Amino acid sequence: TQLLEQSPQFLSIQEGENLTVYCNSSSVFSSLQWYRQEPGEGPVLLVTVVTGGEVKKLKRLTFQFGDARKDSSLHITAAQTGDTGLYLCAGVTGGFKTIFGAGTRLFVKA
Amino acid sequence: ETGVTQTPRHLVMGMTNKKSLKCEQHLGHNAMYWYKQSAKKPLELMFVYSLEERVENNSVPSRFSPECPNSSHLFLHLHTLQPEDSALYLCASSQERGLGYEQFFGPGTRLTVL
């Protein structure tokens, strides 16, 4: 069974702080995606990383795919209250199957 | 606006009821998905349809019955559900398969089974 473990499960920080969330698996994925889900909404894709060792930046968010394509991290610099939400990583296997982690719930306090 | 709509947004039903969830995508995609999201658990893939044919069925109990009449519409028919089936049911669509394809999600239907 392919599993994606996300850590931490919950994170509460002050505005302006930095944070990193992790996504780990024993399985190799074709690509890995990060989604953000806000209350009452479905997940929205933030980024897809495809190549082992790849680093992608989206404004204050930095995403990294592990060299072996089994793990990933999301780093947020100078968090803002608008970053509050549930962050989901998802490993894409062959075909249509995408394996989701349980998510990291981030709360950024003003 | 994600381009994927789901109705109803909230549903409360008894264990003997029959109801249906509806999903519609306006993105011209050719694959549609049903997921179950429970608190503190990963999204569980339930069904996948590609070009209106079911290509994935992840050991879902028969009390859940999907229907995909065309590439824009997806239904999930529910009957004799159990309280543990209470969850957020998410519909998603994507364009074909391939490395890093993006799934567009609807807002979900919050289902409560009494």
PDB file of C-alpha atoms in Angstrom:
ATOM      1  CA  THR A   1       0.000   0.000   0.000  1.00  0.00           C
ATOM      2  CA  GLN A   2       1.375   3.364  -0.993  1.00  0.00           C
ATOM      3  CA  LEU A   3       1.248   5.937   1.774  1.00  0.00           C
ATOM      4  CA  LEU A   4       2.208   9.579   2.030  1.00  0.00           C
ATOM      5  CA  GLU A   5       2.948  10.849   5.525  1.00  0.00           C
ATOM      6  CA  GLN A   6       2.733  14.543   6.188  1.00  0.00           C
ATOM      7  CA  SER A   7       4.224  16.334   9.153  1.00  0.00           C
ATOM      8  CA  PRO A   8       3.384  18.149  11.224  1.00  0.00           C
ATOM      9  CA  GLN A   9      -0.345  17.440  11.279  1.00  0.00           C
ATOM     10  CA  PHE A  10      -1.092  20.854  12.759  1.00  0.00           C
ATOM     11  CA  LEU A  11       0.916  24.058  12.942  1.00  0.00           C
ATOM     12  CA  SER A  12      -0.002  27.356  14.575  1.00  0.00           C
ATOM     13  CA  ILE A  13       2.412  30.249  14.066  1.00  0.00           C
ATOM     14  CA  GLN A  14       2.575  34.039  14.228  1.00  0.00           C
ATOM     15  CA  GLU A  15       2.436  36.153  11.114  1.00  0.00           C
ATOM     16  CA  GLY A  16       5.948  36.782   9.784  1.00  0.00           C
ATOM     17  CA  GLU A  17       7.410  33.453  10.898  1.00  0.00           C
ATOM     18  CA  ASN A  18       8.881  30.850   8.548  1.00  0.00           C
ATOM     19  CA  LEU A  19       7.761  27.245   8.423  1.00  0.00           C
ATOM     20  CA  THR A  20       8.409  23.975   6.635  1.00  0.00           C
ATOM     21  CA  VAL A  21       6.042  21.069   6.152  1.00  0.00           C
ATOM     22  CA  TYR A  22       7.129  17.653   5.000  1.00  0.00           C
ATOM     23  CA  CYS A  23       5.726  14.875   2.873  1.00  0.00           C
ATOM     24  CA  ASN A  24       7.400  11.463   3.010  1.00  0.00           C
ATOM     25  CA  SER A  25       6.841   8.104   1.412  1.00  0.00           C
ATOM     26  CA  SER A  26       8.641   4.820   0.852  1.00  0.00           C
ATOM     27  CA  SER A  27       7.271   4.810  -2.698  1.00  0.00           C
ATOM     28  CA  VAL A  28       8.631   6.516  -5.792  1.00  0.00           C
ATOM     29  CA  PHE A  29       6.232   8.815  -7.615  1.00  0.00           C
ATOM     30  CA  SER A  30       6.162  10.055 -11.194  1.00  0.00           C
ATOM     31  CA  SER A  31       5.471  13.518  -9.835  1.00  0.00           C
ATOM     32  CA  LEU A  32       4.298  15.154  -6.660  1.00  0.00           C
ATOM     33  CA  GLN A  33       1.729  17.871  -6.202  1.00  0.00           C
ATOM     34  CA  TRP A  34       0.911  20.294  -3.409  1.00  0.00           C
ATOM     35  CA  TYR A  35      -2.640  21.525  -2.928  1.00  0.00           C
ATOM     36  CA  ARG A  36      -4.154  24.023  -0.503  1.00  0.00           C
ATOM     37  CA  GLN A  37      -7.681  23.584   0.766  1.00  0.00           C
ATOM     38  CA  GLU A  38      -9.647  26.314   2.529  1.00  0.00           C
ATOM     39  CA  PRO A  39     -12.737  25.676   4.659  1.00  0.00           C
ATOM     40  CA  GLY A  40     -15.819  24.931   2.573  1.00  0.00           C
ATOM     41  CA  GLU A  41     -13.814  24.523  -0.616  1.00  0.00           C
ATOM     42  CA  GLY A  42     -12.081  21.781  -2.541  1.00  0.00           C
ATOM     43  CA  PRO A  43      -8.284  21.547  -2.821  1.00  0.00           C
ATOM     44  CA  VAL A  44      -6.561  23.902  -5.280  1.00  0.00           C
ATOM     45  CA  LEU A  45      -3.283  22.939  -6.932  1.00  0.00           C
ATOM     46  CA  LEU A  46      -0.281  25.060  -5.955  1.00  0.00           C
ATOM     47  CA  VAL A  47       2.535  23.297  -7.793  1.00  0.00           C
ATOM     48  CA  THR A  48       3.649  20.078  -9.469  1.00  0.00           C
ATOM     49  CA  VAL A  49       7.239  18.861  -9.199  1.00  0.00           C
ATOM     50  CA  VAL A  50       8.421  16.217 -11.609  1.00  0.00           C
ATOM     51  CA  THR A  51      12.210  15.879 -11.541  1.00  0.00           C
ATOM     52  CA  GLY A  52      14.161  14.506  -8.578  1.00  0.00           C
ATOM     53  CA  GLY A  53      15.897  17.379  -6.791  1.00  0.00           C
ATOM     54  CA  GLU A  54      13.653  19.967  -8.412  1.00  0.00           C
ATOM     55  CA  VAL A  55      13.006  23.218  -6.573  1.00  0.00           C
ATOM     56  CA  LYS A  56      10.108  25.492  -7.490  1.00  0.00           C
ATOM     57  CA  LYS A  57       9.288  28.880  -6.040  1.00  0.00           C
ATOM     58  CA  LEU A  58       5.882  30.480  -5.948  1.00  0.00           C
ATOM     59  CA  LYS A  59       6.285  33.924  -4.337  1.00  0.00           C
ATOM     60  CA  ARG A  60       6.961  33.136  -0.643  1.00  0.00           C
ATOM     61  CA  LEU A  61       6.466  29.381  -1.103  1.00  0.00           C
ATOM     62  CA  THR A  62       9.377  27.077  -1.990  1.00  0.00           C
ATOM     63  CA  PHE A  63       8.726  23.485  -2.988  1.00  0.00           C
ATOM     64  CA  GLN A  64      11.375  20.788  -3.202  1.00  0.00           C
ATOM     65  CA  PHE A  65      11.177  17.263  -4.591  1.00  0.00           C
ATOM     66  CA  GLY A  66      13.599  14.762  -3.118  1.00  0.00           C
ATOM     67  CA  ASP A  67      16.364  13.316  -5.298  1.00  0.00           C
ATOM     68  CA  ALA A  68      14.789   9.857  -5.116  1.00  0.00           C
ATOM     69  CA  ARG A  69      11.296  11.243  -5.865  1.00  0.00           C
ATOM     70  CA  LYS A  70       9.936   9.820  -2.590  1.00  0.00           C
ATOM     71  CA  ASP A  71       9.615  12.953  -0.502  1.00  0.00           C
ATOM     72  CA  SER A  72       8.940  16.652  -0.724  1.00  0.00           C
ATOM     73  CA  SER A  73       8.909  19.767   1.393  1.00  0.00           C
ATOM     74  CA  LEU A  74       7.069  23.061   1.343  1.00  0.00           C
ATOM     75  CA  HIS A  75       8.732  26.081   2.931  1.00  0.00           C
ATOM     76  CA  ILE A  76       6.808  29.298   3.546  1.00  0.00           C
ATOM     77  CA  THR A  77       8.753  32.482   4.248  1.00  0.00           C
ATOM     78  CA  ALA A  78       7.189  35.269   6.308  1.00  0.00           C
ATOM     79  CA  ALA A  79       3.813  33.598   6.676  1.00  0.00           C
ATOM     80  CA  GLN A  80       0.681  35.695   6.291  1.00  0.00           C
ATOM     81  CA  THR A  81      -2.817  35.138   7.658  1.00  0.00           C
ATOM     82  CA  GLY A  82      -3.934  34.374   4.101  1.00  0.00           C
ATOM     83  CA  ASP A  83      -1.691  31.302   4.135  1.00  0.00           C
ATOM     84  CA  THR A  84      -4.027  29.643   6.658  1.00  0.00           C
ATOM     85  CA  GLY A  85      -5.447  26.406   5.309  1.00  0.00           C
ATOM     86  CA  LEU A  86      -4.962  22.674   4.854  1.00  0.00           C
ATOM     87  CA  TYR A  87      -1.893  21.794   2.791  1.00  0.00           C
ATOM     88  CA  LEU A  88      -2.075  18.457   1.002  1.00  0.00           C
ATOM     89  CA  CYS A  89       0.670  16.653  -0.823  1.00  0.00           C
ATOM     90  CA  ALA A  90      -0.257  14.149  -3.496  1.00  0.00           C
ATOM     91  CA  GLY A  91       1.909  11.572  -5.225  1.00  0.00           C
ATOM     92  CA  VAL A  92       1.033  10.790  -8.812  1.00  0.00           C
ATOM     93  CA  THR A  93       1.516   7.202  -9.908  1.00  0.00           C
ATOM     94  CA  GLY A  94       0.883   5.744 -13.321  1.00  0.00           C
ATOM     95  CA  GLY A  95      -2.524   6.184 -14.835  1.00  0.00           C
ATOM     96  CA  PHE A  96      -5.125   8.127 -12.911  1.00  0.00           C
ATOM     97  CA  LYS A  97      -4.200   7.174  -9.385  1.00  0.00           C
ATOM     98  CA  THR A  98      -3.112   9.979  -7.088  1.00  0.00           C
ATOM     99  CA  ILE A  99      -2.197   9.195  -3.469  1.00  0.00           C
ATOM    100  CA  PHE A 100      -2.952  11.995  -1.013  1.00  0.00           C
ATOM    101  CA  GLY A 101      -1.448  12.645   2.393  1.00  0.00           C
ATOM    102  CA  ALA A 102      -3.681  13.475   5.366  1.00  0.00           C
ATOM    103  CA  GLY A 103      -2.572  17.098   5.245  1.00  0.00           C
ATOM    104  CA  THR A 104      -0.958  19.742   7.426  1.00  0.00           C
ATOM    105  CA  ARG A 105      -3.406  22.212   8.910  1.00  0.00           C
ATOM    106  CA  LEU A 106      -1.712  25.623   9.142  1.00  0.00           C
ATOM    107  CA  PHE A 107      -3.066  28.500  11.206  1.00  0.00           C
ATOM    108  CA  VAL A 108      -1.308  31.841  10.929  1.00  0.00           C
ATOM    109  CA  LYS A 109      -2.171  34.293  13.700  1.00  0.00           C
ATOM    110  CA  ALA A 110      -2.145  38.053  13.162  1.00  0.00           C
TER     111      ALA A 110
ATOM    112  CA  GLU B   1     -14.478  29.789  -9.693  1.00  0.00           C
ATOM    113  CA  THR B   2     -12.986  26.334 -10.192  1.00  0.00           C
ATOM    114  CA  GLY B   3     -15.179  25.270 -13.080  1.00  0.00           C
ATOM    115  CA  VAL B   4     -16.396  22.225 -11.147  1.00  0.00           C
ATOM    116  CA  THR B   5     -19.740  22.496  -9.371  1.00  0.00           C
ATOM    117  CA  GLN B   6     -21.315  20.087  -6.924  1.00  0.00           C
ATOM    118  CA  THR B   7     -24.855  19.849  -5.598  1.00  0.00           C
ATOM    119  CA  PRO B   8     -26.096  19.731  -2.979  1.00  0.00           C
ATOM    120  CA  ARG B   9     -23.464  21.389  -0.800  1.00  0.00           C
ATOM    121  CA  HIS B  10     -24.912  19.819   2.330  1.00  0.00           C
ATOM    122  CA  LEU B  11     -26.988  16.651   2.731  1.00  0.00           C
ATOM    123  CA  VAL B  12     -28.430  14.958   5.785  1.00  0.00           C
ATOM    124  CA  MET B  13     -29.969  11.550   5.243  1.00  0.00           C
ATOM    125  CA  GLY B  14     -31.185   8.578   7.192  1.00  0.00           C
ATOM    126  CA  MET B  15     -29.757   5.115   6.711  1.00  0.00           C
ATOM    127  CA  THR B  16     -32.779   3.987   4.698  1.00  0.00           C
ATOM    128  CA  ASN B  17     -32.850   6.953   2.314  1.00  0.00           C
ATOM    129  CA  LYS B  18     -31.758   7.064  -1.315  1.00  0.00           C
ATOM    130  CA  LYS B  19     -30.092  10.214  -2.555  1.00  0.00           C
ATOM    131  CA  SER B  20     -27.762  11.307  -5.345  1.00  0.00           C
ATOM    132  CA  LEU B  21     -24.821  13.682  -5.485  1.00  0.00           C
ATOM    133  CA  LYS B  22     -24.248  15.602  -8.690  1.00  0.00           C
ATOM    134  CA  CYS B  23     -21.057  16.982 -10.182  1.00  0.00           C
ATOM    135  CA  GLU B  24     -20.678  19.060 -13.321  1.00  0.00           C
ATOM    136  CA  GLN B  25     -17.457  20.291 -14.908  1.00  0.00           C
ATOM    137  CA  HIS B  26     -17.308  23.172 -17.385  1.00  0.00           C
ATOM    138  CA  LEU B  27     -13.624  22.755 -18.287  1.00  0.00           C
ATOM    139  CA  GLY B  28     -13.830  20.384 -21.229  1.00  0.00           C
ATOM    140  CA  HIS B  29     -11.959  17.674 -19.308  1.00  0.00           C
ATOM    141  CA  ASN B  30     -12.287  14.007 -20.150  1.00  0.00           C
ATOM    142  CA  ALA B  31     -11.679  12.415 -16.753  1.00  0.00           C
ATOM    143  CA  MET B  32     -13.764  12.752 -13.582  1.00  0.00           C
ATOM    144  CA  TYR B  33     -13.238  11.475 -10.058  1.00  0.00           C
ATOM    145  CA  TRP B  34     -15.065  10.912  -6.770  1.00  0.00           C
ATOM    146  CA  TYR B  35     -13.096  11.240  -3.528  1.00  0.00           C
ATOM    147  CA  LYS B  36     -14.116  10.812   0.113  1.00  0.00           C
ATOM    148  CA  GLN B  37     -12.519  13.168   2.654  1.00  0.00           C
ATOM    149  CA  SER B  38     -12.839  12.307   6.348  1.00  0.00           C
ATOM    150  CA  ALA B  39     -11.355  14.285   9.213  1.00  0.00           C
ATOM    151  CA  LYS B  40      -7.617  13.671   9.720  1.00  0.00           C
ATOM    152  CA  LYS B  41      -7.546  11.028   6.967  1.00  0.00           C
ATOM    153  CA  PRO B  42      -6.093  11.234   3.467  1.00  0.00           C
ATOM    154  CA  LEU B  43      -8.429  11.781   0.556  1.00  0.00           C
ATOM    155  CA  GLU B  44      -9.678   8.384  -0.541  1.00  0.00           C
ATOM    156  CA  LEU B  45     -10.096   7.856  -4.260  1.00  0.00           C
ATOM    157  CA  MET B  46     -13.432   6.132  -4.866  1.00  0.00           C
ATOM    158  CA  PHE B  47     -14.050   6.088  -8.618  1.00  0.00           C
ATOM    159  CA  VAL B  48     -12.448   7.387 -11.796  1.00  0.00           C
ATOM    160  CA  TYR B  49     -14.134   7.790 -15.152  1.00  0.00           C
ATOM    161  CA  SER B  50     -12.192   8.421 -18.330  1.00  0.00           C
ATOM    162  CA  LEU B  51     -14.126   9.163 -21.503  1.00  0.00           C
ATOM    163  CA  GLU B  52     -17.259   8.062 -19.644  1.00  0.00           C
ATOM    164  CA  GLU B  53     -15.862   4.625 -18.831  1.00  0.00           C
ATOM    165  CA  ARG B  54     -15.068   3.607 -15.271  1.00  0.00           C
ATOM    166  CA  VAL B  55     -11.334   2.933 -15.007  1.00  0.00           C
ATOM    167  CA  GLU B  56     -10.887   2.799 -11.226  1.00  0.00           C
ATOM    168  CA  ASN B  57     -13.062   1.347  -8.492  1.00  0.00           C
ATOM    169  CA  ASN B  58     -11.182   1.266  -5.216  1.00  0.00           C
ATOM    170  CA  SER B  59     -13.075  -1.433  -3.332  1.00  0.00           C
ATOM    171  CA  VAL B  60     -15.947   0.887  -2.596  1.00  0.00           C
ATOM    172  CA  PRO B  61     -19.045  -0.681  -0.966  1.00  0.00           C
ATOM    173  CA  SER B  62     -21.934  -1.281  -3.321  1.00  0.00           C
ATOM    174  CA  ARG B  63     -24.101   1.185  -1.415  1.00  0.00           C
ATOM    175  CA  PHE B  64     -22.199   3.800  -3.452  1.00  0.00           C
ATOM    176  CA  SER B  65     -23.055   3.644  -7.153  1.00  0.00           C
ATOM    177  CA  PRO B  66     -21.446   6.039  -9.649  1.00  0.00           C
ATOM    178  CA  GLU B  67     -22.867   7.121 -12.972  1.00  0.00           C
ATOM    179  CA  CYS B  68     -21.216   9.123 -15.745  1.00  0.00           C
ATOM    180  CA  PRO B  69     -23.750   9.847 -18.523  1.00  0.00           C
ATOM    181  CA  ASN B  70     -21.333  12.129 -20.406  1.00  0.00           C
ATOM    182  CA  SER B  71     -17.914  13.709 -19.973  1.00  0.00           C
ATOM    183  CA  SER B  72     -19.339  16.757 -18.164  1.00  0.00           C
ATOM    184  CA  HIS B  73     -21.531  15.083 -15.565  1.00  0.00           C
ATOM    185  CA  LEU B  74     -20.873  12.639 -12.769  1.00  0.00           C
ATOM    186  CA  PHE B  75     -23.299  11.290 -10.199  1.00  0.00           C
ATOM    187  CA  LEU B  76     -22.897   9.321  -7.001  1.00  0.00           C
ATOM    188  CA  HIS B  77     -26.027   7.429  -6.037  1.00  0.00           C
ATOM    189  CA  LEU B  78     -26.344   6.623  -2.348  1.00  0.00           C
ATOM    190  CA  HIS B  79     -28.539   4.031  -0.646  1.00  0.00           C
ATOM    191  CA  THR B  80     -28.666   2.375   2.775  1.00  0.00           C
ATOM    192  CA  LEU B  81     -25.629   4.299   3.968  1.00  0.00           C
ATOM    193  CA  GLN B  82     -24.013   3.896   7.379  1.00  0.00           C
ATOM    194  CA  PRO B  83     -23.096   6.655   9.869  1.00  0.00           C
ATOM    195  CA  GLU B  84     -19.401   6.059   9.110  1.00  0.00           C
ATOM    196  CA  ASP B  85     -20.093   7.190   5.542  1.00  0.00           C
ATOM    197  CA  SER B  86     -20.511  10.745   6.849  1.00  0.00           C
ATOM    198  CA  ALA B  87     -17.766  12.801   5.183  1.00  0.00           C
ATOM    199  CA  LEU B  88     -17.012  15.439   2.576  1.00  0.00           C
ATOM    200  CA  TYR B  89     -17.438  13.996  -0.921  1.00  0.00           C
ATOM    201  CA  LEU B  90     -15.305  15.742  -3.498  1.00  0.00           C
ATOM    202  CA  CYS B  91     -15.607  15.587  -7.238  1.00  0.00           C
ATOM    203  CA  ALA B  92     -12.651  16.428  -9.484  1.00  0.00           C
ATOM    204  CA  SER B  93     -11.855  16.514 -13.182  1.00  0.00           C
ATOM    205  CA  SER B  94      -8.687  16.487 -15.241  1.00  0.00           C
ATOM    206  CA  GLN B  95      -7.617  16.494 -18.830  1.00  0.00           C
ATOM    207  CA  GLU B  96      -6.300  13.061 -19.747  1.00  0.00           C
ATOM    208  CA  ARG B  97      -3.479  11.418 -17.959  1.00  0.00           C
ATOM    209  CA  GLY B  98       0.204  12.057 -17.838  1.00  0.00           C
ATOM    210  CA  LEU B  99       2.935  13.327 -15.609  1.00  0.00           C
ATOM    211  CA  GLY B 100       1.777  16.051 -13.298  1.00  0.00           C
ATOM    212  CA  TYR B 101      -1.732  16.474 -14.656  1.00  0.00           C
ATOM    213  CA  GLU B 102      -3.803  18.800 -12.513  1.00  0.00           C
ATOM    214  CA  GLN B 103      -7.061  17.825 -10.897  1.00  0.00           C
ATOM    215  CA  PHE B 104      -9.647  20.560 -10.474  1.00  0.00           C
ATOM    216  CA  PHE B 105     -11.864  19.984  -7.463  1.00  0.00           C
ATOM    217  CA  GLY B 106     -15.402  21.045  -6.733  1.00  0.00           C
ATOM    218  CA  PRO B 107     -16.364  22.497  -3.326  1.00  0.00           C
ATOM    219  CA  GLY B 108     -17.675  19.160  -2.101  1.00  0.00           C
ATOM    220  CA  THR B 109     -20.895  17.841  -0.613  1.00  0.00           C
ATOM    221  CA  ARG B 110     -20.891  17.576   3.186  1.00  0.00           C
ATOM    222  CA  LEU B 111     -22.831  14.375   3.891  1.00  0.00           C
ATOM    223  CA  THR B 112     -24.204  13.444   7.289  1.00  0.00           C
ATOM    224  CA  VAL B 113     -25.797  10.025   7.752  1.00  0.00           C
ATOM    225  CA  LEU B 114     -28.013   9.727  10.814  1.00  0.00           C
TER     226      LEU B 114
END
